[in-house]
């Protein structure tokens, strides 16, 4: 990853088991072909104010098993569209994790107990370091698998396939 | 000699063209790809973006209109049009409104032992009961699979689930899987494959195996896998696909990250309480809870065997006046068989709203959305907050037997007490 992959922003904190139904509710199924509209409701069922308050560069910070549930890729897509630069969680559900990389949304596994709501963070994707500027502490996040780094570096799976005219992961 | 392999390692190896083991990352050939009306339109858009509007294997690329079918509003009607158009352009198969839930249709018609199936729906793992490696992914991953006939996998570690003992009366595979998820947690098997086996599984019907495989993802698993046997072979024969039967089984001495033994002899009817699947208890702990709506159906428990259990309980009875009852056969074939067997008449006479095969109210798009504070008991696989169209609703999960008994009593009821 390039050195420019440094993000700075404040945090929004969520608990364990934030499901894709919290992020992109089924009752808004009809908005799935209208992503900008759907993005206005991102995470609404977990925090009704989130989409109004989030600013470009901010981080979503959660507990265990973030993104469990359905395969709807709309979930990471609208988190990214809301301006979120990365999601930090203790663990992620499998499909969400893979979808997030495919749409170019960094997902980082770390001990989020050490981060509070509204902390100011600086995350360096290339070095794997999260600086908590509010608390003046540092955290490490686990590195992504190589195949995922390749996809993320290309900007997502669509871009990866376009660039290499197929998969180029091995 | 080669290291012995789990089911997951075996199937993935055969499609990777080399021996792979847990932790390896590999490209594989994909046999079957599937999308549904909630995820398919985005898959089509991604293919348009990549200039790859084609299907590598159109006969085994299936587009399902099942989640919002028939369409309740124009935005969804337009999404359905995208899928119909893609099917016309590429020759991909289209499963129209009324034909059924994708996972039921996939096992009935499209997936064979040893196949790799990727589907843009999390419960794609259902087909693992046929000895196929079947897993849910997002629209972009599946779109690439559709066009190129390939995907990449990290070969999962495997948890072996050994099931022994005989099910007590009115206790079913659904109770077993809810119990297991309560035991290991909603993230207890994240990234892993669950491999089911043991004497009880050997004796199990395909319907019960589908129910178990279906809910593997509710423990976070990538797949829920079964070896194939006579039961698999008979199922395929009945569906006119006998020639596709293959023996698929794990090697003796395969490496399991964890082995979980479950004896079902003392299992009780089990319920998941709001709002997570692992929030389980036995029916006796919450008996008497008032229920506004009972829903029997879905890819978890909308098969003919499930409707039979419900029909036996509902025969000659009516739903409680304060409790609505919605029943949705999982597929057209299930519907026809239920008609022939008289179950549909039983349901309608019992006061049920019987609806066209599909997902029904499961995902909260249409049909049976909950009101504020209302309680639903459903045979589906998840009960997340907001799942049935309202974050102010409360969803309990159970077997069809508990659901039918509850519809009659108007409150959560142990089926062993009514029959
Ligand atoms: S029945 Fe429910 S769980 Fe199954 S595919 Fe449809 S919406 Fe998903």
Short mmCIF file of C-alpha atoms in Angstrom, two decimals, chain A residues 16-17 19-22 25-35 44-46 64-65 68-74 77 91-95 97-99 101-103 109 145-148 151 156-159 161-162 165-170, chain B residues 18 25-27 36-39 41-42 45-46 49-50 52 67-68 73 75-76 79 82 120-122 135-141 144 148 150-153 186-187 190-191 217 220-222 276 278 363-365 382 384-387 389-391:
data_model
loop_
_atom_site.label_atom_id
_atom_site.label_comp_id
_atom_site.label_asym_id
_atom_site.label_seq_id
_atom_site.Cartn_x
_atom_site.Cartn_y
_atom_site.Cartn_z
CA UNK A 16 -21.34 -6.22 19.15
CA UNK A 17 -23.33 -7.96 16.41
CA UNK A 19 -25.99 -6.74 11.42
CA UNK A 20 -26.51 -5.86 7.78
CA UNK A 21 -30.14 -5.25 8.81
CA UNK A 22 -28.89 -2.44 11.08
CA UNK A 25 -32.48 -2.47 6.49
CA UNK A 26 -34.64 -4.85 4.47
CA UNK A 27 -37.55 -2.42 4.66
CA UNK A 28 -35.50 -0.14 2.38
CA UNK A 29 -35.07 -2.93 -0.16
CA UNK A 30 -36.58 -0.71 -2.86
CA UNK A 31 -33.69 1.74 -2.49
CA UNK A 32 -31.06 -0.80 -3.38
CA UNK A 33 -30.88 0.44 -6.95
CA UNK A 34 -30.65 4.02 -5.63
CA UNK A 35 -27.54 3.92 -3.47
CA UNK A 44 -30.02 3.97 10.93
CA UNK A 45 -31.36 1.06 12.96
CA UNK A 46 -28.27 1.07 15.19
CA UNK A 64 -17.41 -8.33 17.75
CA UNK A 65 -18.93 -9.77 14.58
CA UNK A 68 -23.22 -10.31 10.37
CA UNK A 69 -26.20 -11.43 8.37
CA UNK A 70 -27.00 -11.04 4.75
CA UNK A 71 -24.65 -10.91 1.78
CA UNK A 72 -25.91 -7.47 0.75
CA UNK A 73 -22.89 -5.61 -0.54
CA UNK A 74 -24.95 -2.47 -0.25
CA UNK A 77 -20.95 0.32 -0.05
CA UNK A 91 -14.01 -9.15 14.53
CA UNK A 92 -16.03 -9.11 11.32
CA UNK A 93 -18.56 -11.47 9.79
CA UNK A 94 -17.03 -13.24 6.81
CA UNK A 95 -19.17 -12.03 3.90
CA UNK A 97 -15.36 -8.49 5.40
CA UNK A 98 -14.86 -9.74 1.86
CA UNK A 99 -17.48 -7.36 0.44
CA UNK A 101 -12.52 -5.13 0.49
CA UNK A 102 -14.28 -5.64 -2.84
CA UNK A 103 -15.82 -2.18 -2.65
CA UNK A 109 -9.32 -5.91 13.20
CA UNK A 145 -4.35 -11.46 3.65
CA UNK A 146 -2.16 -10.78 0.58
CA UNK A 147 -4.95 -11.45 -1.91
CA UNK A 148 -7.08 -8.80 -0.22
CA UNK A 151 -7.66 -6.10 -4.45
CA UNK A 156 -11.73 -2.87 -5.33
CA UNK A 157 -12.62 -6.04 -7.20
CA UNK A 158 -14.13 -4.37 -10.28
CA UNK A 159 -10.96 -2.34 -10.75
CA UNK A 161 -10.57 -7.43 -12.77
CA UNK A 162 -10.49 -4.54 -15.25
CA UNK A 165 -8.34 -8.77 -17.34
CA UNK A 166 -9.20 -11.42 -14.74
CA UNK A 167 -7.84 -12.46 -11.35
CA UNK A 168 -4.20 -11.78 -10.52
CA UNK A 169 -3.92 -12.98 -6.94
CA UNK A 170 -1.50 -15.88 -6.91
CA UNK B 18 -4.29 -29.07 -7.03
CA UNK B 25 -5.62 -19.18 -0.99
CA UNK B 26 -6.59 -20.50 -4.40
CA UNK B 27 -8.53 -19.78 -7.56
CA UNK B 36 -31.55 -12.88 -6.17
CA UNK B 37 -33.62 -9.77 -6.73
CA UNK B 38 -31.99 -7.91 -3.84
CA UNK B 39 -28.41 -8.57 -4.93
CA UNK B 41 -29.32 -5.82 -9.97
CA UNK B 42 -26.02 -4.66 -8.41
CA UNK B 45 -24.49 -3.19 -12.88
CA UNK B 46 -20.99 -4.37 -11.94
CA UNK B 49 -19.12 -1.51 -15.49
CA UNK B 50 -16.53 -4.19 -16.29
CA UNK B 52 -18.45 -8.25 -19.10
CA UNK B 67 -37.31 -11.74 -2.09
CA UNK B 68 -39.89 -9.21 -3.24
CA UNK B 73 -43.53 -1.35 -5.60
CA UNK B 75 -38.54 0.48 -7.78
CA UNK B 76 -38.49 -3.28 -7.22
CA UNK B 79 -35.01 -4.12 -10.48
CA UNK B 82 -32.97 -5.71 -15.02
CA UNK B 120 -25.19 -13.53 -3.71
CA UNK B 121 -27.23 -14.52 -0.68
CA UNK B 122 -25.88 -15.52 2.69
CA UNK B 135 -21.13 -20.22 0.03
CA UNK B 136 -22.64 -16.76 0.08
CA UNK B 137 -20.78 -13.75 -1.28
CA UNK B 138 -21.56 -10.21 -2.33
CA UNK B 139 -22.84 -9.05 -5.69
CA UNK B 140 -19.42 -8.10 -7.10
CA UNK B 141 -17.79 -11.42 -6.21
CA UNK B 144 -17.16 -11.95 -11.52
CA UNK B 148 -15.42 -15.67 -15.70
CA UNK B 150 -14.00 -18.50 -11.45
CA UNK B 151 -13.57 -17.14 -7.97
CA UNK B 152 -10.95 -17.19 -5.23
CA UNK B 153 -11.19 -18.85 -1.86
CA UNK B 186 -23.35 -16.17 16.37
CA UNK B 187 -19.66 -15.75 15.59
CA UNK B 190 -16.64 -17.31 11.65
CA UNK B 191 -14.65 -18.17 8.46
CA UNK B 217 -23.96 -18.96 8.34
CA UNK B 220 -20.60 -17.18 11.00
CA UNK B 221 -19.53 -20.22 8.96
CA UNK B 222 -18.53 -20.11 5.33
CA UNK B 276 -29.89 -12.55 17.93
CA UNK B 278 -27.62 -17.27 19.59
CA UNK B 363 -36.73 -10.13 5.09
CA UNK B 364 -39.28 -7.39 5.73
CA UNK B 365 -39.80 -6.21 2.16
CA UNK B 382 -32.64 -14.98 11.67
CA UNK B 384 -32.17 -9.46 13.85
CA UNK B 385 -33.67 -6.18 14.90
CA UNK B 386 -35.61 -4.76 11.96
CA UNK B 387 -35.53 -8.01 10.04
CA UNK B 389 -39.64 -4.58 8.35
CA UNK B 390 -39.70 -2.82 11.71
CA UNK B 391 -36.91 -2.22 14.25
#
